[in-house]
PDB file of C-alpha atoms in Angstrom:
ATOM      1  CA  MET A   1     -58.950 122.770   1.440  1.00  0.00           C
ATOM      2  CA  THR A   2     -57.347 124.251   4.751  1.00  0.00           C
ATOM      3  CA  PRO A   3     -58.511 122.742   8.042  1.00  0.00           C
ATOM      4  CA  PRO A   4     -58.771 125.405  10.504  1.00  0.00           C
ATOM      5  CA  SER A   5     -56.085 127.625  12.666  1.00  0.00           C
ATOM      6  CA  VAL A   6     -56.894 129.894  15.419  1.00  0.00           C
ATOM      7  CA  LYS A   7     -54.661 133.168  16.801  1.00  0.00           C
ATOM      8  CA  LEU A   8     -55.226 134.521  19.888  1.00  0.00           C
ATOM      9  CA  TRP A   9     -54.514 137.852  21.809  1.00  0.00           C
ATOM     10  CA  PRO A  10     -53.372 139.130  24.225  1.00  0.00           C
ATOM     11  CA  THR A  11     -52.551 134.555  25.465  1.00  0.00           C
ATOM     12  CA  VAL A  12     -52.818 137.208  29.244  1.00  0.00           C
ATOM     13  CA  LEU A  13     -54.718 139.755  30.099  1.00  0.00           C
ATOM     14  CA  THR A  14     -55.145 142.148  33.547  1.00  0.00           C
ATOM     15  CA  VAL A  15     -57.672 145.200  34.116  1.00  0.00           C
ATOM     16  CA  PRO A  16     -58.532 146.273  37.052  1.00  0.00           C
ATOM     17  CA  VAL A  17     -62.279 145.695  38.098  1.00  0.00           C
ATOM     18  CA  GLY A  18     -64.736 148.174  35.676  1.00  0.00           C
ATOM     19  CA  ALA A  19     -61.829 148.122  32.741  1.00  0.00           C
ATOM     20  CA  ARG A  20     -62.324 147.486  29.290  1.00  0.00           C
ATOM     21  CA  ALA A  21     -61.380 143.876  28.407  1.00  0.00           C
ATOM     22  CA  VAL A  22     -61.213 143.452  24.759  1.00  0.00           C
ATOM     23  CA  LEU A  23     -59.370 139.282  23.304  1.00  0.00           C
ATOM     24  CA  GLU A  24     -58.994 138.924  19.530  1.00  0.00           C
ATOM     25  CA  CYS A  25     -59.362 135.962  17.211  1.00  0.00           C
ATOM     26  CA  GLU A  26     -58.595 135.471  14.364  1.00  0.00           C
ATOM     27  CA  VAL A  27     -59.219 132.003  12.577  1.00  0.00           C
ATOM     28  CA  SER A  28     -57.894 130.618   8.714  1.00  0.00           C
ATOM     29  CA  GLY A  29     -58.990 127.068   7.020  1.00  0.00           C
ATOM     30  CA  HIS A  30     -60.679 126.645   3.677  1.00  0.00           C
ATOM     31  CA  PRO A  31     -64.054 126.869   3.680  1.00  0.00           C
ATOM     32  CA  SER A  32     -65.172 129.331   6.390  1.00  0.00           C
ATOM     33  CA  PRO A  33     -64.607 128.485   9.761  1.00  0.00           C
ATOM     34  CA  SER A  34     -66.969 128.800  12.210  1.00  0.00           C
ATOM     35  CA  ILE A  35     -66.004 130.795  15.227  1.00  0.00           C
ATOM     36  CA  SER A  36     -67.222 130.348  18.758  1.00  0.00           C
ATOM     37  CA  TRP A  37     -66.187 131.482  22.247  1.00  0.00           C
ATOM     38  CA  MET A  38     -66.497 129.498  25.596  1.00  0.00           C
ATOM     39  CA  LYS A  39     -65.702 130.457  29.356  1.00  0.00           C
ATOM     40  CA  ARG A  40     -63.983 128.285  31.859  1.00  0.00           C
ATOM     41  CA  GLY A  41     -64.063 127.908  35.239  1.00  0.00           C
ATOM     42  CA  HIS A  42     -66.296 127.947  37.864  1.00  0.00           C
ATOM     43  CA  SER A  43     -69.039 131.254  36.205  1.00  0.00           C
ATOM     44  CA  LYS A  44     -70.310 130.512  33.201  1.00  0.00           C
ATOM     45  CA  LYS A  45     -71.751 134.028  33.684  1.00  0.00           C
ATOM     46  CA  THR A  46     -70.190 137.047  31.885  1.00  0.00           C
ATOM     47  CA  GLY A  47     -70.330 140.756  30.333  1.00  0.00           C
ATOM     48  CA  GLY A  48     -69.082 139.762  27.265  1.00  0.00           C
ATOM     49  CA  GLN A  49     -70.437 140.347  23.915  1.00  0.00           C
ATOM     50  CA  ILE A  50     -68.978 139.485  21.067  1.00  0.00           C
ATOM     51  CA  ALA A  51     -68.325 141.665  17.378  1.00  0.00           C
ATOM     52  CA  LEU A  52     -68.370 138.310  15.344  1.00  0.00           C
ATOM     53  CA  GLY A  53     -66.248 139.086  11.609  1.00  0.00           C
ATOM     54  CA  GLN A  54     -65.965 136.202   8.317  1.00  0.00           C
ATOM     55  CA  ARG A  55     -62.389 135.308  10.073  1.00  0.00           C
ATOM     56  CA  ASN A  56     -62.881 137.104  13.355  1.00  0.00           C
ATOM     57  CA  ALA A  57     -64.187 136.797  15.893  1.00  0.00           C
ATOM     58  CA  THR A  58     -63.751 139.911  19.294  1.00  0.00           C
ATOM     59  CA  LEU A  59     -64.950 139.451  22.561  1.00  0.00           C
ATOM     60  CA  TYR A  60     -66.563 142.557  24.756  1.00  0.00           C
ATOM     61  CA  ILE A  61     -65.671 143.135  28.387  1.00  0.00           C
ATOM     62  CA  GLN A  62     -66.845 146.307  27.961  1.00  0.00           C
ATOM     63  CA  SER A  63     -66.634 146.619  32.192  1.00  0.00           C
ATOM     64  CA  ALA A  64     -65.409 143.848  33.928  1.00  0.00           C
ATOM     65  CA  ARG A  65     -66.152 142.174  37.249  1.00  0.00           C
ATOM     66  CA  SER A  66     -65.046 139.529  39.116  1.00  0.00           C
ATOM     67  CA  TYR A  67     -67.081 136.672  37.951  1.00  0.00           C
ATOM     68  CA  ASP A  68     -65.220 137.297  34.541  1.00  0.00           C
ATOM     69  CA  GLU A  69     -62.497 135.891  35.648  1.00  0.00           C
ATOM     70  CA  ALA A  70     -61.205 133.045  33.496  1.00  0.00           C
ATOM     71  CA  VAL A  71     -59.582 131.546  30.116  1.00  0.00           C
ATOM     72  CA  TYR A  72     -61.601 132.534  28.028  1.00  0.00           C
ATOM     73  CA  VAL A  73     -61.450 129.821  24.624  1.00  0.00           C
ATOM     74  CA  CYS A  74     -61.612 130.834  20.869  1.00  0.00           C
ATOM     75  CA  GLU A  75     -62.600 127.734  18.788  1.00  0.00           C
ATOM     76  CA  ALA A  76     -63.122 127.558  15.410  1.00  0.00           C
ATOM     77  CA  SER A  77     -64.033 124.630  12.988  1.00  0.00           C
ATOM     78  CA  ASN A  78     -64.488 123.322   9.478  1.00  0.00           C
ATOM     79  CA  ILE A  79     -65.623 120.097   7.950  1.00  0.00           C
ATOM     80  CA  LEU A  80     -61.640 119.164   8.614  1.00  0.00           C
ATOM     81  CA  GLY A  81     -61.208 119.549  12.106  1.00  0.00           C
ATOM     82  CA  LYS A  82     -60.942 121.596  14.577  1.00  0.00           C
ATOM     83  CA  SER A  83     -59.240 123.454  16.532  1.00  0.00           C
ATOM     84  CA  HIS A  84     -58.731 126.495  19.515  1.00  0.00           C
ATOM     85  CA  ASN A  85     -56.638 128.369  21.419  1.00  0.00           C
ATOM     86  CA  THR A  86     -56.512 129.877  25.106  1.00  0.00           C
ATOM     87  CA  ALA A  87     -56.016 132.891  26.062  1.00  0.00           C
ATOM     88  CA  LEU A  88     -56.489 134.036  30.566  1.00  0.00           C
ATOM     89  CA  LEU A  89     -57.813 136.954  32.205  1.00  0.00           C
ATOM     90  CA  ARG A  90     -57.404 138.494  35.177  1.00  0.00           C
ATOM     91  CA  VAL A  91     -59.240 141.218  37.087  1.00  0.00           C
ATOM     92  CA  ALA A  92     -57.751 143.205  39.407  1.00  0.00           C
ATOM     93  CA  VAL A  93     -59.525 143.594  42.468  1.00  0.00           C
ATOM     94  CA  SER A  94     -57.921 146.620  44.709  1.00  0.00           C
ATOM     95  CA  PRO A  95     -57.796 146.783  48.191  1.00  0.00           C
ATOM     96  CA  ILE A  96     -61.190 147.966  50.300  1.00  0.00           C
ATOM     97  CA  ILE A  97     -60.725 148.729  54.238  1.00  0.00           C
ATOM     98  CA  VAL A  98     -62.758 147.347  55.754  1.00  0.00           C
ATOM     99  CA  THR A  99     -62.441 147.118  59.207  1.00  0.00           C
ATOM    100  CA  SER A 100     -61.062 150.048  60.538  1.00  0.00           C
ATOM    101  CA  ILE A 101     -62.431 152.575  63.954  1.00  0.00           C
ATOM    102  CA  SER A 102     -62.561 156.315  63.353  1.00  0.00           C
ATOM    103  CA  ARG A 103     -62.279 157.373  66.784  1.00  0.00           C
ATOM    104  CA  VAL A 104     -59.610 155.102  69.408  1.00  0.00           C
ATOM    105  CA  SER A 105     -59.606 156.669  73.096  1.00  0.00           C
ATOM    106  CA  SER A 106     -56.798 155.238  75.441  1.00  0.00           C
ATOM    107  CA  ASN A 107     -55.150 155.552  79.168  1.00  0.00           C
ATOM    108  CA  VAL A 108     -51.734 156.109  79.495  1.00  0.00           C
ATOM    109  CA  GLY A 109     -49.961 153.065  79.702  1.00  0.00           C
ATOM    110  CA  ALA A 110     -52.543 150.653  77.778  1.00  0.00           C
ATOM    111  CA  SER A 111     -52.284 149.114  75.095  1.00  0.00           C
ATOM    112  CA  VAL A 112     -53.809 149.798  71.474  1.00  0.00           C
ATOM    113  CA  VAL A 113     -54.920 147.912  68.669  1.00  0.00           C
ATOM    114  CA  LEU A 114     -55.960 150.296  65.228  1.00  0.00           C
ATOM    115  CA  PRO A 115     -57.686 147.733  63.014  1.00  0.00           C
ATOM    116  CA  CYS A 116     -57.631 147.854  59.764  1.00  0.00           C
ATOM    117  CA  ARG A 117     -58.112 144.837  57.513  1.00  0.00           C
ATOM    118  CA  ALA A 118     -59.015 145.143  53.617  1.00  0.00           C
ATOM    119  CA  VAL A 119     -60.182 142.645  50.876  1.00  0.00           C
ATOM    120  CA  GLY A 120     -59.025 142.345  47.407  1.00  0.00           C
ATOM    121  CA  ILE A 121     -56.092 140.699  46.210  1.00  0.00           C
ATOM    122  CA  GLN A 122     -53.374 139.002  47.958  1.00  0.00           C
ATOM    123  CA  PRO A 123     -50.710 140.043  48.871  1.00  0.00           C
ATOM    124  CA  ILE A 124     -51.832 143.514  50.336  1.00  0.00           C
ATOM    125  CA  THR A 125     -48.771 144.941  52.295  1.00  0.00           C
ATOM    126  CA  TYR A 126     -49.934 147.466  54.762  1.00  0.00           C
ATOM    127  CA  SER A 127     -48.268 150.449  56.572  1.00  0.00           C
ATOM    128  CA  TRP A 128     -49.510 152.758  59.354  1.00  0.00           C
ATOM    129  CA  THR A 129     -47.889 156.662  58.738  1.00  0.00           C
ATOM    130  CA  ALA A 130     -48.448 159.680  62.078  1.00  0.00           C
ATOM    131  CA  ALA A 131     -50.359 161.702  59.527  1.00  0.00           C
ATOM    132  CA  GLU A 132     -48.800 164.851  61.721  1.00  0.00           C
ATOM    133  CA  THR A 133     -44.562 163.594  60.758  1.00  0.00           C
ATOM    134  CA  HIS A 134     -45.554 162.130  57.691  1.00  0.00           C
ATOM    135  CA  SER A 135     -42.736 158.995  58.596  1.00  0.00           C
ATOM    136  CA  PRO A 136     -43.652 155.398  58.118  1.00  0.00           C
ATOM    137  CA  ILE A 137     -44.361 153.450  61.431  1.00  0.00           C
ATOM    138  CA  GLY A 138     -42.163 150.904  61.804  1.00  0.00           C
ATOM    139  CA  HIS A 139     -41.413 148.067  63.879  1.00  0.00           C
ATOM    140  CA  THR A 140     -40.278 149.225  67.759  1.00  0.00           C
ATOM    141  CA  GLU A 141     -40.472 148.531  71.057  1.00  0.00           C
ATOM    142  CA  THR A 142     -43.605 150.014  71.855  1.00  0.00           C
ATOM    143  CA  THR A 143     -45.795 149.740  68.038  1.00  0.00           C
ATOM    144  CA  HIS A 144     -45.675 147.072  65.460  1.00  0.00           C
ATOM    145  CA  VAL A 145     -47.576 146.400  62.579  1.00  0.00           C
ATOM    146  CA  ASP A 146     -49.550 142.880  62.162  1.00  0.00           C
ATOM    147  CA  GLU A 147     -50.933 140.782  59.462  1.00  0.00           C
ATOM    148  CA  GLY A 148     -54.117 141.609  59.596  1.00  0.00           C
ATOM    149  CA  GLY A 149     -53.174 145.229  59.163  1.00  0.00           C
ATOM    150  CA  ALA A 150     -53.857 145.839  62.821  1.00  0.00           C
ATOM    151  CA  LEU A 151     -51.203 149.106  64.016  1.00  0.00           C
ATOM    152  CA  HIS A 152     -50.320 147.286  67.900  1.00  0.00           C
ATOM    153  CA  ILE A 153     -49.383 150.160  70.813  1.00  0.00           C
ATOM    154  CA  SER A 154     -47.813 149.175  73.891  1.00  0.00           C
ATOM    155  CA  ARG A 155     -47.419 151.777  76.838  1.00  0.00           C
ATOM    156  CA  VAL A 156     -49.451 154.774  75.909  1.00  0.00           C
ATOM    157  CA  GLN A 157     -47.939 157.685  75.879  1.00  0.00           C
ATOM    158  CA  TYR A 158     -49.409 161.332  75.418  1.00  0.00           C
ATOM    159  CA  SER A 159     -46.725 161.328  72.359  1.00  0.00           C
ATOM    160  CA  HIS A 160     -49.290 158.563  70.553  1.00  0.00           C
ATOM    161  CA  ALA A 161     -51.560 161.309  70.392  1.00  0.00           C
ATOM    162  CA  GLY A 162     -53.387 162.484  66.904  1.00  0.00           C
ATOM    163  CA  GLU A 163     -54.213 161.059  63.630  1.00  0.00           C
ATOM    164  CA  TYR A 164     -52.563 157.490  62.329  1.00  0.00           C
ATOM    165  CA  THR A 165     -52.988 156.625  58.157  1.00  0.00           C
ATOM    166  CA  CYS A 166     -53.399 153.100  57.269  1.00  0.00           C
ATOM    167  CA  THR A 167     -52.409 152.390  53.586  1.00  0.00           C
ATOM    168  CA  ALA A 168     -53.878 148.947  51.973  1.00  0.00           C
ATOM    169  CA  GLU A 169     -52.061 147.783  48.991  1.00  0.00           C
ATOM    170  CA  ASN A 170     -52.021 145.610  46.291  1.00  0.00           C
ATOM    171  CA  ARG A 171     -50.772 145.433  43.014  1.00  0.00           C
ATOM    172  CA  ALA A 172     -54.248 146.622  41.562  1.00  0.00           C
ATOM    173  CA  GLY A 173     -54.446 149.121  43.922  1.00  0.00           C
ATOM    174  CA  ARG A 174     -54.842 151.273  47.387  1.00  0.00           C
ATOM    175  CA  HIS A 175     -57.001 152.627  50.406  1.00  0.00           C
ATOM    176  CA  GLN A 176     -56.488 154.398  52.903  1.00  0.00           C
ATOM    177  CA  ARG A 177     -58.231 155.194  55.837  1.00  0.00           C
ATOM    178  CA  ARG A 178     -57.248 157.218  59.283  1.00  0.00           C
ATOM    179  CA  THR A 179     -57.838 156.740  62.915  1.00  0.00           C
ATOM    180  CA  ILE A 180     -57.242 159.224  66.001  1.00  0.00           C
ATOM    181  CA  LEU A 181     -55.750 158.250  69.045  1.00  0.00           C
ATOM    182  CA  THR A 182     -57.007 159.942  72.216  1.00  0.00           C
ATOM    183  CA  VAL A 183     -54.504 159.310  74.891  1.00  0.00           C
ATOM    184  CA  THR A 184     -56.422 160.244  78.222  1.00  0.00           C
ATOM    185  CA  GLU A 185     -55.779 159.784  81.604  1.00  0.00           C
ATOM    186  CA  HIS A 186     -56.320 156.586  84.312  1.00  0.00           C
TER     187      HIS A 186
END
């Protein structure tokens, strides 16, 4: 007769939204322990299915959602006691640009802001490129990108006219949007 012990792997798993997540739990002990899975965290909701074997229990989440992100506990118990182990499931949400404008018009000499704000897992980094040159737009006397992703152009010239691409990027992926800047006389 032996008390239960639990092996669980992987201990940390990061998957993109919509991907399959699999956590394996293997138990030992005599008499054969009963096995259960629990989810810790804000939401008990999960799309997980459990495949139970004699000495193992595999948690399958076919299409991971952000509410599946949590610590999962595999517990085994028999008459001699209980044992458990934990695994952390992270669901990576790639950025989605939620604030942008497809066309912006500005007068020569004025200032203009091209917005580009994204939601998703932080940190999100923003970069802008000019379509004609494919060159990144950095911090200059007349241009800069703020923390919220917006491109600021001061003292607009005719040479600023054209198409610009904003890229929002995080560890899960990237999203791009284009803005066309038209420059007019006063």
